[in-house]
PDB file of C-alpha atoms in Angstrom:
ATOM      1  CA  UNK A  10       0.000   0.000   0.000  1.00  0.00           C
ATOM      2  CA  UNK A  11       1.182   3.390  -0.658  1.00  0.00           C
ATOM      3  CA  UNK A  12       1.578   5.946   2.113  1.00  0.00           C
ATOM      4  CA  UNK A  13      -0.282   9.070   1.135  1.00  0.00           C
ATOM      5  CA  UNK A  14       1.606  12.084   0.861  1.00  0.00           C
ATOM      6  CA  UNK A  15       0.065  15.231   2.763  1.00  0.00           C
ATOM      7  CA  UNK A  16       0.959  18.320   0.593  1.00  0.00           C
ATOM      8  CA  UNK A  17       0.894  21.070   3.512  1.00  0.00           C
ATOM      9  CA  UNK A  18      -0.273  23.801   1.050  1.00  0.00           C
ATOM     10  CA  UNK A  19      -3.424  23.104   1.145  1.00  0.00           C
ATOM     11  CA  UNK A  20      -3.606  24.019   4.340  1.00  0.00           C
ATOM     12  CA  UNK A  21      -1.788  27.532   4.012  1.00  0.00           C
ATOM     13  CA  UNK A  22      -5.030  29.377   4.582  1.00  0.00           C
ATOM     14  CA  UNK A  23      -6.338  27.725   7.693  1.00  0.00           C
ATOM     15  CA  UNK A  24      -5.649  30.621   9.763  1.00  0.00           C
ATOM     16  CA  UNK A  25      -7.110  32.456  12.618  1.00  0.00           C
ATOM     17  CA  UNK A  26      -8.216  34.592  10.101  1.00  0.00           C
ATOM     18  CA  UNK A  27      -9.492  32.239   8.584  1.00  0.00           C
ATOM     19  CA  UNK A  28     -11.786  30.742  11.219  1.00  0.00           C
ATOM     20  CA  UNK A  29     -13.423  33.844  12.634  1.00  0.00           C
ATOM     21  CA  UNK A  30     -14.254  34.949   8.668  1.00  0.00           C
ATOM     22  CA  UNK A  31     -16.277  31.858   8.919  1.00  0.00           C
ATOM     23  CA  UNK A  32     -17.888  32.764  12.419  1.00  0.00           C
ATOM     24  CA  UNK A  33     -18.530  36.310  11.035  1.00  0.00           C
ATOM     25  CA  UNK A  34     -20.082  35.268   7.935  1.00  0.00           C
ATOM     26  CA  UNK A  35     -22.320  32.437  10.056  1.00  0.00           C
ATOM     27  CA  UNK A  36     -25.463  33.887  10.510  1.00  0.00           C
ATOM     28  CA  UNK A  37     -29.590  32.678  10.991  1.00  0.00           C
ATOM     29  CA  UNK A  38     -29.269  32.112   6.992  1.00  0.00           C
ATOM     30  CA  UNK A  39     -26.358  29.270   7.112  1.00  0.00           C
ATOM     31  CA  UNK A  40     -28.384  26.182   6.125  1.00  0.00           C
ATOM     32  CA  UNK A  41     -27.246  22.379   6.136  1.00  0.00           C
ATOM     33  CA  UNK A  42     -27.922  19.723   3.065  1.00  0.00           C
ATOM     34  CA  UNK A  43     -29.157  16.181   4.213  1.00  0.00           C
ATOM     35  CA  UNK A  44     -25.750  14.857   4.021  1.00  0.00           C
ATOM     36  CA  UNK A  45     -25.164  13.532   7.364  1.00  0.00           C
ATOM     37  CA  UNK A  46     -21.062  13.534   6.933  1.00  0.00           C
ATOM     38  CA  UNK A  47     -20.694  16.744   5.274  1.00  0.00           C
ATOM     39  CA  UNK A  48     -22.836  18.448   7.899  1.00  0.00           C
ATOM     40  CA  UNK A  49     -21.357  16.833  10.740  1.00  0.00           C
ATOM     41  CA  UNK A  50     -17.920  18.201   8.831  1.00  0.00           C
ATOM     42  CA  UNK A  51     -19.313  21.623   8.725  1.00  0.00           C
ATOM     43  CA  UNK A  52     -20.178  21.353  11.970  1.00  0.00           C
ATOM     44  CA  UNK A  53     -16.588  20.670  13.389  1.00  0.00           C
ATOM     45  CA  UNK A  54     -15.435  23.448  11.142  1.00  0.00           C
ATOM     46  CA  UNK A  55     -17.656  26.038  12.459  1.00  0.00           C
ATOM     47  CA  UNK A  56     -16.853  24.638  16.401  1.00  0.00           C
ATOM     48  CA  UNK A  57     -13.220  25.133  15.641  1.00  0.00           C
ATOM     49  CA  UNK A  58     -13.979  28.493  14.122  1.00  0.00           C
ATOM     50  CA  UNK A  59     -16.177  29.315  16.764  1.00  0.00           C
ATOM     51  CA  UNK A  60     -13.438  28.336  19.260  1.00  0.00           C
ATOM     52  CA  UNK A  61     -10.944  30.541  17.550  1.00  0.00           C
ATOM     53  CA  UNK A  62     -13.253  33.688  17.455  1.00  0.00           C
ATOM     54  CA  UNK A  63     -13.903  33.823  21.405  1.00  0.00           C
ATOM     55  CA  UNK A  64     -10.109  33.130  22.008  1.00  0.00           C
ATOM     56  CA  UNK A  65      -9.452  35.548  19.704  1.00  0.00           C
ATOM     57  CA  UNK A  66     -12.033  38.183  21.044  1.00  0.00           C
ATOM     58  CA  UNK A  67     -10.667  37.311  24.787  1.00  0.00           C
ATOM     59  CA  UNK A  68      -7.005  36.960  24.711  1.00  0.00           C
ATOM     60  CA  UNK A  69      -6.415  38.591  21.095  1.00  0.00           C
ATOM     61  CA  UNK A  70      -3.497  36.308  20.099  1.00  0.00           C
ATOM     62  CA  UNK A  71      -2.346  32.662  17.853  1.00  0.00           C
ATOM     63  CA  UNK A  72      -4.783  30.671  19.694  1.00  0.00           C
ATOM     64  CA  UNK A  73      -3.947  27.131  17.851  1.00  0.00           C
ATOM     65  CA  UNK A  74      -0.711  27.050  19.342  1.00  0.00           C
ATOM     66  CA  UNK A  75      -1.643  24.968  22.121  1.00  0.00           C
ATOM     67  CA  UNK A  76      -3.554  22.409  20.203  1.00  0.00           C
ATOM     68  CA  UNK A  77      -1.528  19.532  20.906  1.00  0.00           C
ATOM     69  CA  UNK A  78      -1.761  19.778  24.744  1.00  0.00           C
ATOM     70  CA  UNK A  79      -5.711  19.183  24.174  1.00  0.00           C
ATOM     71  CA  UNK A  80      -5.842  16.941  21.213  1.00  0.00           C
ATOM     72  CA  UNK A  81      -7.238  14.076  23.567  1.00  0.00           C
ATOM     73  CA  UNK A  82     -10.035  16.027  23.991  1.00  0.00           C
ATOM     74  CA  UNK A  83     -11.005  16.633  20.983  1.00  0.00           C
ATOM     75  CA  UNK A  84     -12.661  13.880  20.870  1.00  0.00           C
ATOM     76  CA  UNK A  85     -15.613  14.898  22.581  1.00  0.00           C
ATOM     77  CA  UNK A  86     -16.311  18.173  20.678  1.00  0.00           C
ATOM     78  CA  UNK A  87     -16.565  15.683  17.961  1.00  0.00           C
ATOM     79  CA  UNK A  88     -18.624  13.308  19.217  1.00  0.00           C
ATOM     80  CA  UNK A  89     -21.335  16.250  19.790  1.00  0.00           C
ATOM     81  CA  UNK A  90     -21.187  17.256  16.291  1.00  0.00           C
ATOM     82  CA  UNK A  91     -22.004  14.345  15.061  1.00  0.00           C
ATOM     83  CA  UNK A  92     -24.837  13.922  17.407  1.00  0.00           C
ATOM     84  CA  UNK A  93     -26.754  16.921  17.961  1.00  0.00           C
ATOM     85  CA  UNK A  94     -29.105  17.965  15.655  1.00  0.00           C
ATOM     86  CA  UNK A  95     -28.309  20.767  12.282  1.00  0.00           C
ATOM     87  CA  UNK A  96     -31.080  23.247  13.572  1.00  0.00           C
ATOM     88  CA  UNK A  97     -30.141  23.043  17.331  1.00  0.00           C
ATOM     89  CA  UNK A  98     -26.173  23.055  16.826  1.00  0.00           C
ATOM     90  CA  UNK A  99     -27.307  26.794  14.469  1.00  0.00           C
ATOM     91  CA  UNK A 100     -28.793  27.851  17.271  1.00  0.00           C
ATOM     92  CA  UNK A 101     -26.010  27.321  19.278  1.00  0.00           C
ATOM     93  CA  UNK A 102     -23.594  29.151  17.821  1.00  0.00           C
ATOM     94  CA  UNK A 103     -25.625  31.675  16.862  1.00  0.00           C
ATOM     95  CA  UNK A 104     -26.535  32.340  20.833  1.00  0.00           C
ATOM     96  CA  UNK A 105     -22.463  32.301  21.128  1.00  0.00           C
ATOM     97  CA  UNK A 106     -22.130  34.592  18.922  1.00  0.00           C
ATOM     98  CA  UNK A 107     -24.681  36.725  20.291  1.00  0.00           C
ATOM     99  CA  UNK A 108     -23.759  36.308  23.719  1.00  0.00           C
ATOM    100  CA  UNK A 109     -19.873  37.531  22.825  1.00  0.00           C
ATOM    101  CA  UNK A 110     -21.428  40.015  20.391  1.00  0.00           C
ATOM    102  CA  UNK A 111     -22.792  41.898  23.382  1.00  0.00           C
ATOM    103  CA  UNK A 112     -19.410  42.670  25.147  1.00  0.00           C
ATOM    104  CA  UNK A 113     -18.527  44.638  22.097  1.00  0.00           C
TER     105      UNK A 113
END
């Protein structure tokens, strides 16, 4: 079997940036298809972003640069994603985002 080769430029534009772009564009439109993986994919991408933007907005720094002292936990996060439902995980993050909205 051939070991797959992970070409790290396609991942050049996951930054901070990039993450809270995605939580300020996320809004009471966002909608999810009936694809259960690529939602539940969505979903981790807008926790991560979501997780970036209040970091961001609290300590104003590189916030993924202590990823690998939590990456057992990750787990969990995931775990939720894939089990809550499309509308209430929405709501969620669009009550986060109002709640840290607020403080502005």
């Amino acid at each position: 079997m051939r070991k797959r080769e992970i070409n790290q430029n396609q991942y050049a534009n996951l930054t901070n940036d990039f993450f809270i772009r995605k939580i300020k564009k996320f809004d009471k439109n966002f909608n999810f298809n009936k694809d259960f993986y690529k939602n539940t994919f969505k979903k981790i991408s807008i926790q991560t972003s979501i997780r970036v933007w209040i970091k961001k907005k609290l300590i104003s720094f590189k916030v993924m640069m202590n990823i690998n002292f939590h990456l057992k936990n990750q787990i969990t996060p995931f775990e939720v994603c894939a089990s809550i439902t499309d509308l209430e995980f929405k709501r969620n993050i669009l009550e986060i985002k109002k709640m840290f909205t607020k403080t502005e």
